[in-house]
Amino acid sequence: MSPEWPQLSRRSALKLGVGSLASAVATASLAGQGCSRLSFRALAETAEGSAAPSQSLQAKAAAKGLLYGAAASYGPLSTDANLAAAHIRDCRILVPENELKWLTVQPQPDRYDYSQGDWLAQFARSHNMQFRGHTLVWNQALPPWFDQVVTSQTAEQILTQHITAVMQHYRGQMHSWDVVNEAVAVGHTRRSDGLHPHPWLDLLGEDYIELAFRTAAAADPDTLLVYNDRWLDYETPRDQGQRTAVLNLLSRLKASGTPIHALGIQAHLNGSETRFNPNLLREFLADVASLGLKILITELDVEDKDLPADLALRDRRVAQVYQDYLSVVLDEPAVIAVLTWGLSDRYSWLSNYAARPDGLPVRPLPLDSDYQPKPAWNAIARAFDAAPQR
Ligand code: G3I
C-alpha cells in the first residue's frame, strides 16, 4: 500500500503552521512484516533508529475495520502545531482528556462551559475524526461546589440534569460516551459487589449507574453508551477481582435492560508488570462480548517509571507490552477501537502521576517528545496489520 496521510491537506498543514510535510511524514516503515508477536530481539533488529511510518496508524486500523485515535487536551492541541499535525496524521478519533469532565463543563451549578469541548469537537470534525465523550459520571474531577449543593434530596435531579444537558449539547456529534467511569474498585471497598465508595453511590445507592445510562440513552439515542474502567489487564489479585466485579456489574445491567452498549477498558499498562496472562484476558473479553457488548480500549499507555534508563531498552520493553497486549485484544471481534491516552511523550499524564525517580522524561506513548514514531508506534502498527478483519 502506498503512504496515506488522509487528513493533512496542504491547506490544513499551512493553517497549522506545519512547515514541511516531510517532518510529519516519516521515511521508512516496518509495516507489512506481518509479525503478530514481537520478541525483544525482533524489536531490536527492526525498530531501532528513527523508526518512521509509511502509513498512519489510523489507516492501518481502518484497513481492519478498527478505529485508532488518542486523547488530547485543549491547551496543547490548540497551541502546538506539531501535536495537531500528529493527531491529524495518525488518528481517526479524538477524546478530550479533561475538557468534558464535570469540573470543566459545569464549573457552577447553573453555568455550563463548553468552550474547550467545542473547540476539540470542531478540530475533530474538520479533520474527519470521530469524537468521543469522557466522562459524565465519575468520583473525580468534580467541581468545588459539588459538596455544598449535592445532597440526597438533590442528587438525582443534579445528576440527570448534567447528563441531559451535556449529552444534548453534543447530540449527533459523538461516536461514544463514557457514561460511568470507574464505578468498581476492588480492594478499595468493603462491598462484595466491588462498587467503589463514591459520592453518587452514597447519595443514590447502586442504582445511580442504571439511572445514568437510562438518562444518557434518552438524551442522545444515537451514540454508543460505554461503561469505562481500569485494572482489567493483569493476572494479579486486584485485576482478577476487578474483572469479576466488572463482569458481574455488566451482567446485572444487561439483565435489567439497561441501555449499555460497550465496555471501555482503560488499559493503563505497566512496563514492569510481568503478570500478563493472555488466556485470562481473552476469556474476559469473550465473556464481555457474550453479553452482546462491544469493547473499546480507551486509555492505552505503558508506564515506564521503573524501567531501565537506557532509551533503547526502555522503548523496546514499552513496545513489547503494547504488542503483547494488542495482539490479544485485537483477536476479539467485539473490540472496535483503540485509543491511546495521548499521542506524544511530550504530553502524558504519567509525567506527573508516575514520574521516573531518575528524573528522565517518561516515554509511554507511540510518538516521542519530538513527534517521531518510536518502537511503540511500530508495535501498534504491526498489531493492526496482524489483526483479523472486522
Ligand atoms: O489545568 C490545571 C492547571 O491550570 C493547574 O495549574 C494545574 C495544577 O495542578 O492543574 C491543572 O489541572 C490538572 C489537569 O489534569 C490538567 O493537567 C489537574 O490538576 C489534574 O488533576 C488533571 O489530571 C487528570 C486526571 O485524569 C484527573 O482528572 C489527567 O490530566 C488525566 O490524564 C487523567 O485521566 C484519567 C481519566 O480521566 C480516567 N482514567 C484514568 C486517567 C488517568 O488518571
Coordinates of C-alpha atoms and ligand atoms in Angstrom, one line a residue:
M1 CA 0.0 0.0 0.0
S2 CA 1.1 3.5 -0.7
P3 CA 1.7 6.0 2.1
E4 CA -1.6 7.5 3.2
W5 CA -2.0 10.8 5.1
P6 CA -5.6 11.3 4.5
Q7 CA -6.5 14.4 6.6
L8 CA -3.4 16.6 6.3
S9 CA -4.3 18.7 3.3
R10 CA -1.9 21.3 2.2
R11 CA -4.3 24.0 3.5
S12 CA -4.7 22.4 6.9
A13 CA -0.9 21.9 7.1
L14 CA -0.4 25.6 6.4
K15 CA -3.2 26.6 8.8
L16 CA -1.4 24.6 11.5
G17 CA 1.9 26.1 10.7
V18 CA 3.3 22.8 9.7
G19 CA 6.2 23.9 7.5
S20 CA 7.1 20.7 5.9
L21 CA 5.1 17.6 5.4
A22 CA 8.4 15.8 5.3
S23 CA 8.8 16.3 9.0
A24 CA 5.5 14.8 9.7
V25 CA 5.8 12.1 7.2
A26 CA 8.5 9.6 8.1
T27 CA 10.6 7.8 5.7
A28 CA 10.9 4.1 6.4
S29 CA 8.4 1.6 7.6
L30 CA 8.1 -1.7 9.4
A31 CA 4.7 -2.1 8.0
G32 CA 3.7 -5.4 6.5
Q33 CA 6.3 -7.5 8.2
G34 CA 3.3 -9.5 9.5
C35 CA 4.6 -10.5 12.9
S36 CA 1.8 -10.8 15.4
R37 CA 4.1 -11.1 18.4
L38 CA 7.4 -9.3 18.7
S39 CA 10.4 -10.6 20.7
F40 CA 12.8 -8.2 22.2
R41 CA 15.3 -9.3 19.6
A42 CA 12.9 -8.7 16.7
L43 CA 12.3 -5.3 18.1
A44 CA 15.9 -4.6 18.4
E45 CA 16.5 -5.6 14.9
T46 CA 13.6 -3.8 13.3
A47 CA 12.6 -0.9 15.4
E48 CA 15.8 1.0 16.2
G49 CA 16.8 4.3 14.9
S50 CA 14.3 6.9 13.7
A51 CA 11.5 4.5 13.0
A52 CA 9.2 6.1 10.6
P53 CA 5.9 5.1 9.2
S54 CA 4.9 4.9 5.6
Q55 CA 1.3 4.6 6.7
S56 CA -0.6 6.1 9.5
L57 CA -2.0 4.2 12.5
Q58 CA -5.5 5.3 11.6
A59 CA -5.1 3.8 8.1
K60 CA -3.8 0.5 9.4
A61 CA -6.6 0.3 11.9
A62 CA -9.2 1.3 9.3
A63 CA -7.9 -1.4 6.9
K64 CA -9.2 -3.9 9.5
G65 CA -12.4 -2.1 10.3
L66 CA -11.0 -0.7 13.5
L67 CA -10.7 2.9 14.8
Y68 CA -7.5 4.3 16.2
G69 CA -7.1 7.6 17.9
A70 CA -5.9 9.3 21.1
A71 CA -6.8 11.6 23.9
A72 CA -5.7 15.3 23.8
S73 CA -6.1 18.4 25.9
Y74 CA -7.3 21.7 24.6
G75 CA -4.1 23.6 25.7
P76 CA -1.5 21.6 23.8
L77 CA -3.7 20.7 20.8
S78 CA -4.7 24.4 20.2
T79 CA -1.2 25.8 20.6
D80 CA 1.2 23.1 19.4
A81 CA 1.0 22.7 15.6
N82 CA 3.3 19.7 15.6
L83 CA 1.0 17.9 18.0
A84 CA -2.0 18.8 15.9
A85 CA -0.3 17.5 12.8
A86 CA 0.5 14.3 14.5
H87 CA -3.1 13.8 15.5
I88 CA -4.3 14.7 12.1
R89 CA -1.9 12.2 10.6
D90 CA -2.4 9.2 12.9
C91 CA -5.8 9.5 14.5
R92 CA -9.4 8.9 13.3
I93 CA -11.0 9.5 16.7
L94 CA -10.3 12.1 19.4
V95 CA -11.2 12.1 23.0
P96 CA -10.8 15.2 25.3
E97 CA -8.5 14.2 28.2
N98 CA -10.2 16.6 30.7
E99 CA -12.4 19.1 28.9
L100 CA -15.7 17.2 29.2
K101 CA -15.3 16.3 32.9
W102 CA -17.7 17.8 35.3
L103 CA -15.2 20.2 36.7
T104 CA -14.6 21.9 33.3
V105 CA -18.0 21.6 31.8
Q106 CA -20.2 22.6 34.8
P107 CA -18.0 25.0 36.8
Q108 CA -21.0 26.5 38.6
P109 CA -24.3 24.8 39.4
D110 CA -26.1 27.0 36.9
R111 CA -23.4 27.5 34.4
Y112 CA -22.1 25.2 31.7
D113 CA -18.9 25.9 29.8
Y114 CA -18.4 24.0 26.5
S115 CA -15.8 26.3 25.0
Q116 CA -12.9 23.9 25.2
G117 CA -15.0 20.9 24.4
D118 CA -16.5 22.7 21.4
W119 CA -13.1 23.6 20.1
L120 CA -12.0 20.0 20.3
A121 CA -15.2 18.8 18.7
Q122 CA -14.6 21.3 15.8
F123 CA -11.0 20.1 15.5
A124 CA -12.2 16.5 15.2
R125 CA -14.9 17.4 12.7
S126 CA -12.7 19.5 10.5
H127 CA -10.1 16.7 10.2
N128 CA -12.6 13.9 9.6
M129 CA -12.1 12.4 13.1
Q130 CA -14.8 10.9 15.2
F131 CA -15.2 12.4 18.7
R132 CA -15.9 10.6 21.9
G133 CA -17.0 11.9 25.3
H134 CA -15.3 11.3 28.6
T135 CA -16.9 11.3 31.1
L136 CA -20.3 12.0 32.6
V137 CA -20.3 10.2 36.0
W138 CA -17.1 9.9 37.9
N139 CA -16.0 10.4 41.5
Q140 CA -13.1 12.6 40.5
A141 CA -12.8 16.0 38.7
L142 CA -15.9 17.2 40.5
P143 CA -16.3 21.0 40.9
P144 CA -15.8 22.7 44.3
W145 CA -19.5 23.5 44.6
F146 CA -20.4 19.8 44.5
D147 CA -20.2 19.0 48.2
Q148 CA -22.2 22.1 49.1
V149 CA -25.1 21.6 46.7
V150 CA -25.4 17.9 46.1
T151 CA -27.4 16.2 48.9
S152 CA -29.5 13.0 48.9
Q153 CA -32.5 15.3 48.2
T154 CA -30.9 17.0 45.1
A155 CA -28.6 14.3 43.8
E156 CA -30.9 12.6 41.3
Q157 CA -32.0 15.8 39.8
I158 CA -28.5 17.2 39.5
L159 CA -27.1 14.0 38.1
T160 CA -29.8 13.7 35.4
Q161 CA -29.7 17.4 34.5
H162 CA -25.9 17.2 34.0
I163 CA -26.1 14.2 31.8
T164 CA -29.0 15.5 29.8
A165 CA -27.5 19.0 29.3
V166 CA -24.1 17.8 28.2
M167 CA -25.3 15.0 26.0
Q168 CA -27.8 17.1 24.3
H169 CA -25.2 19.8 23.6
Y170 CA -23.2 17.2 21.7
R171 CA -26.1 15.2 20.4
G172 CA -25.4 13.8 17.0
Q173 CA -21.7 14.5 17.3
M174 CA -20.5 11.7 19.5
H175 CA -19.1 8.3 18.5
S176 CA -19.5 7.2 22.1
W177 CA -19.7 8.5 25.6
D178 CA -18.1 7.1 28.8
V179 CA -21.4 7.4 30.8
V180 CA -20.0 6.0 34.0
N181 CA -16.3 5.8 34.8
E182 CA -14.5 3.7 37.4
A183 CA -17.5 2.7 39.5
V184 CA -15.7 -0.5 40.6
A185 CA -12.6 -0.6 42.6
V186 CA -12.0 -3.9 44.2
G187 CA -9.6 -3.6 47.1
H188 CA -10.8 -0.1 47.8
T189 CA -14.2 -1.1 49.1
R190 CA -15.8 -3.4 51.7
R191 CA -18.8 -4.1 49.4
S192 CA -19.0 -7.6 48.0
D193 CA -20.0 -6.2 44.6
G194 CA -16.8 -4.1 44.4
L195 CA -18.6 -0.8 43.9
H196 CA -16.3 2.0 44.9
P197 CA -17.0 4.5 47.7
H198 CA -18.4 7.3 45.6
P199 CA -20.5 10.4 46.1
W200 CA -23.2 9.0 43.8
L201 CA -23.2 5.6 45.4
D202 CA -23.6 7.2 48.9
L203 CA -26.3 9.5 47.8
L204 CA -28.3 7.3 45.4
G205 CA -27.3 3.8 46.1
E206 CA -26.1 1.4 43.4
D207 CA -29.0 2.3 41.1
Y208 CA -27.1 5.5 40.1
I209 CA -25.4 3.5 37.4
E210 CA -28.6 2.3 35.8
L211 CA -30.1 5.8 36.2
A212 CA -27.1 7.4 34.4
F213 CA -27.4 5.0 31.4
R214 CA -31.1 5.4 31.1
T215 CA -30.8 9.2 31.2
A216 CA -28.0 9.1 28.7
A217 CA -30.0 7.0 26.3
A218 CA -32.9 9.5 26.4
A219 CA -30.5 12.4 25.9
D220 CA -28.8 11.0 22.8
P221 CA -30.2 7.8 21.4
D222 CA -27.7 7.5 18.6
T223 CA -24.4 7.3 20.5
L224 CA -22.6 4.3 21.9
L225 CA -23.0 4.2 25.7
V226 CA -19.9 2.9 27.4
Y227 CA -19.0 1.8 30.9
N228 CA -15.3 2.6 31.3
D229 CA -13.0 1.1 33.9
R230 CA -9.4 0.2 34.8
W231 CA -7.3 -2.6 36.3
L232 CA -8.7 -5.2 34.0
D233 CA -5.4 -6.4 32.4
Y234 CA -3.2 -8.5 34.6
E235 CA -3.1 -11.8 36.5
T236 CA -2.9 -10.0 39.8
P237 CA -5.4 -10.5 42.7
R238 CA -6.6 -6.9 42.2
D239 CA -7.2 -7.2 38.4
Q240 CA -8.8 -10.7 38.8
G241 CA -11.2 -9.3 41.4
Q242 CA -11.8 -6.3 39.2
R243 CA -12.6 -8.4 36.1
T244 CA -15.1 -10.5 38.1
A245 CA -16.8 -7.4 39.6
V246 CA -17.0 -5.6 36.3
L247 CA -18.4 -8.6 34.6
N248 CA -21.0 -9.0 37.3
L249 CA -21.9 -5.4 37.0
L250 CA -22.3 -5.6 33.2
S251 CA -24.4 -8.8 33.6
R252 CA -26.7 -7.1 36.1
L253 CA -27.1 -4.0 33.8
K254 CA -27.9 -6.2 30.8
A255 CA -30.3 -8.3 32.8
S256 CA -32.2 -5.3 33.9
G257 CA -32.5 -4.0 30.3
T258 CA -30.2 -1.0 30.9
P259 CA -29.2 0.7 27.7
I260 CA -25.5 0.0 27.7
H261 CA -23.6 -0.8 24.5
A262 CA -19.9 -1.3 25.3
L263 CA -17.2 -1.7 27.9
G264 CA -14.3 0.7 27.8
I265 CA -11.1 -0.9 29.0
Q266 CA -8.7 1.8 30.0
A267 CA -5.5 -0.3 29.8
H268 CA -3.0 1.8 31.6
L269 CA -0.3 -0.8 31.4
N270 CA 2.9 -1.1 33.3
G271 CA 6.2 -1.9 31.6
S272 CA 7.5 -3.6 34.8
E273 CA 4.5 -5.8 35.3
T274 CA 5.2 -9.4 34.3
R275 CA 1.9 -11.0 35.4
F276 CA 0.3 -10.8 32.0
N277 CA -1.8 -13.8 31.1
P278 CA -3.2 -13.7 27.6
N279 CA -5.7 -16.5 28.3
L280 CA -7.3 -14.8 31.2
L281 CA -7.7 -11.6 29.2
R282 CA -9.1 -13.5 26.2
E283 CA -11.6 -15.2 28.4
F284 CA -12.7 -11.9 30.0
L285 CA -13.1 -10.3 26.6
A286 CA -15.1 -13.2 25.3
D287 CA -17.3 -13.1 28.4
V288 CA -18.0 -9.4 27.9
A289 CA -18.7 -10.0 24.2
S290 CA -21.1 -12.8 25.1
L291 CA -23.3 -10.2 26.8
G292 CA -23.8 -8.5 23.5
L293 CA -21.4 -5.6 24.3
K294 CA -18.7 -4.0 22.1
I295 CA -15.3 -3.3 23.6
L296 CA -13.1 -0.2 23.3
I297 CA -9.6 0.1 24.5
T298 CA -9.9 3.7 25.7
E299 CA -6.8 4.9 27.5
L300 CA -3.9 2.7 26.5
D301 CA -0.4 3.7 27.6
V302 CA 2.6 2.0 29.2
E303 CA 4.2 3.3 32.3
D304 CA 8.0 3.2 32.3
K305 CA 8.7 4.6 35.7
D306 CA 10.6 1.5 36.9
L307 CA 12.2 0.5 33.6
P308 CA 16.0 1.0 32.9
A309 CA 17.2 4.4 32.0
D310 CA 18.7 3.2 28.7
L311 CA 16.4 4.6 25.9
A312 CA 16.6 1.7 23.5
L313 CA 16.0 -0.9 26.2
R314 CA 13.2 1.1 27.7
D315 CA 11.5 1.7 24.3
R316 CA 11.8 -1.9 23.4
R317 CA 10.1 -3.1 26.6
V318 CA 7.3 -0.5 26.2
A319 CA 6.8 -1.6 22.6
Q320 CA 6.7 -5.2 23.6
V321 CA 4.0 -4.5 26.2
Y322 CA 1.9 -2.8 23.5
Q323 CA 2.4 -5.7 21.1
D324 CA 1.6 -8.4 23.6
Y325 CA -1.5 -6.7 24.8
L326 CA -2.9 -5.6 21.4
S327 CA -2.2 -9.0 19.8
V328 CA -4.6 -10.5 22.4
V329 CA -7.3 -7.8 22.4
L330 CA -7.5 -7.4 18.6
D331 CA -8.2 -11.1 18.2
E332 CA -11.5 -10.5 19.9
P333 CA -14.0 -9.4 17.2
A334 CA -16.0 -7.3 19.7
V335 CA -13.1 -4.9 20.0
I336 CA -13.9 -2.0 17.7
A337 CA -11.5 0.8 18.7
V338 CA -8.1 1.5 20.3
L339 CA -7.3 4.9 21.8
T340 CA -4.0 5.8 23.5
W341 CA -4.1 8.3 26.4
G342 CA -2.1 10.9 24.5
L343 CA 0.0 10.5 21.4
S344 CA 3.4 12.1 22.1
D345 CA 5.5 11.6 25.1
R346 CA 5.7 15.4 25.4
Y347 CA 2.2 15.3 26.9
S348 CA 1.4 12.4 29.2
W349 CA -0.4 12.4 32.5
L350 CA 2.3 9.9 33.6
S351 CA 4.9 12.8 33.6
N352 CA 3.1 13.9 36.8
Y353 CA 1.5 10.8 38.1
A354 CA 4.3 8.3 37.5
A355 CA 7.5 10.4 37.1
R356 CA 10.7 8.4 37.0
P357 CA 12.9 8.5 40.1
D358 CA 15.9 9.3 38.0
G359 CA 14.2 12.5 36.6
L360 CA 14.3 11.3 33.0
P361 CA 11.3 12.1 30.9
V362 CA 8.7 9.3 30.6
R363 CA 8.2 7.6 27.2
P364 CA 4.8 5.8 27.5
L365 CA 3.3 6.7 24.1
P366 CA 3.6 5.9 20.4
L367 CA 5.5 9.2 19.4
D368 CA 8.5 10.6 21.2
S369 CA 8.6 14.2 22.5
D370 CA 9.6 15.4 19.0
Y371 CA 6.6 13.6 17.5
Q372 CA 8.7 10.9 15.9
P373 CA 7.4 7.4 15.9
K374 CA 9.0 5.1 18.4
P375 CA 9.1 1.3 18.6
A376 CA 5.8 1.6 20.4
W377 CA 4.3 3.1 17.2
N378 CA 5.7 0.2 15.2
A379 CA 4.3 -2.3 17.7
I380 CA 0.8 -0.8 17.4
A381 CA 1.1 -0.7 13.6
R382 CA 2.1 -4.4 13.5
A383 CA -0.7 -5.3 15.8
F384 CA -3.2 -3.6 13.5
D385 CA -1.6 -5.3 10.5
A386 CA -1.9 -8.7 12.2
A387 CA -5.5 -8.1 13.4
P388 CA -8.3 -10.1 11.9
Q389 CA -10.6 -8.2 9.6
R390 CA -13.8 -6.8 11.3
Ligands
G3I1 O1 -5.2 22.8 34.3 C1 -4.7 22.9 35.6 C2 -3.7 24.0 35.7 O2 -4.3 25.2 35.4 C3 -3.1 24.0 37.1 O3 -2.1 24.9 37.2 C4 -2.5 22.6 37.5 C5 -2.0 22.5 38.9 O4 -2.1 21.2 39.4 O5 -3.6 21.7 37.3 C6 -4.1 21.6 36.0 O6 -5.1 20.7 36.0 C7 -4.7 19.3 36.1 C8 -5.3 18.6 34.8 O7 -5.0 17.3 34.9 C9 -4.7 19.2 33.5 O8 -3.3 18.9 33.5 C10 -5.3 18.7 37.3 O9 -4.7 19.2 38.4 C11 -5.2 17.2 37.2 O10 -5.9 16.6 38.3 C12 -5.7 16.7 35.9 O11 -5.4 15.3 35.9 C13 -6.1 14.5 35.0 C14 -6.8 13.3 35.8 O12 -7.4 12.5 34.9 C15 -7.8 13.8 36.8 O13 -8.9 14.4 36.1 C16 -5.2 14.0 33.9 O14 -4.7 15.1 33.1 C17 -5.9 13.0 33.1 O15 -4.9 12.3 32.2 C18 -6.5 11.9 34.0 O16 -7.2 11.0 33.1 C19 -7.8 9.8 33.8 C20 -9.1 9.5 33.1 O17 -9.9 10.7 33.1 C21 -9.8 8.4 33.7 N1 -8.9 7.2 33.8 C22 -7.6 7.4 34.4 C23 -6.9 8.6 33.7 C24 -5.5 8.8 34.3 O18 -5.6 9.2 35.6

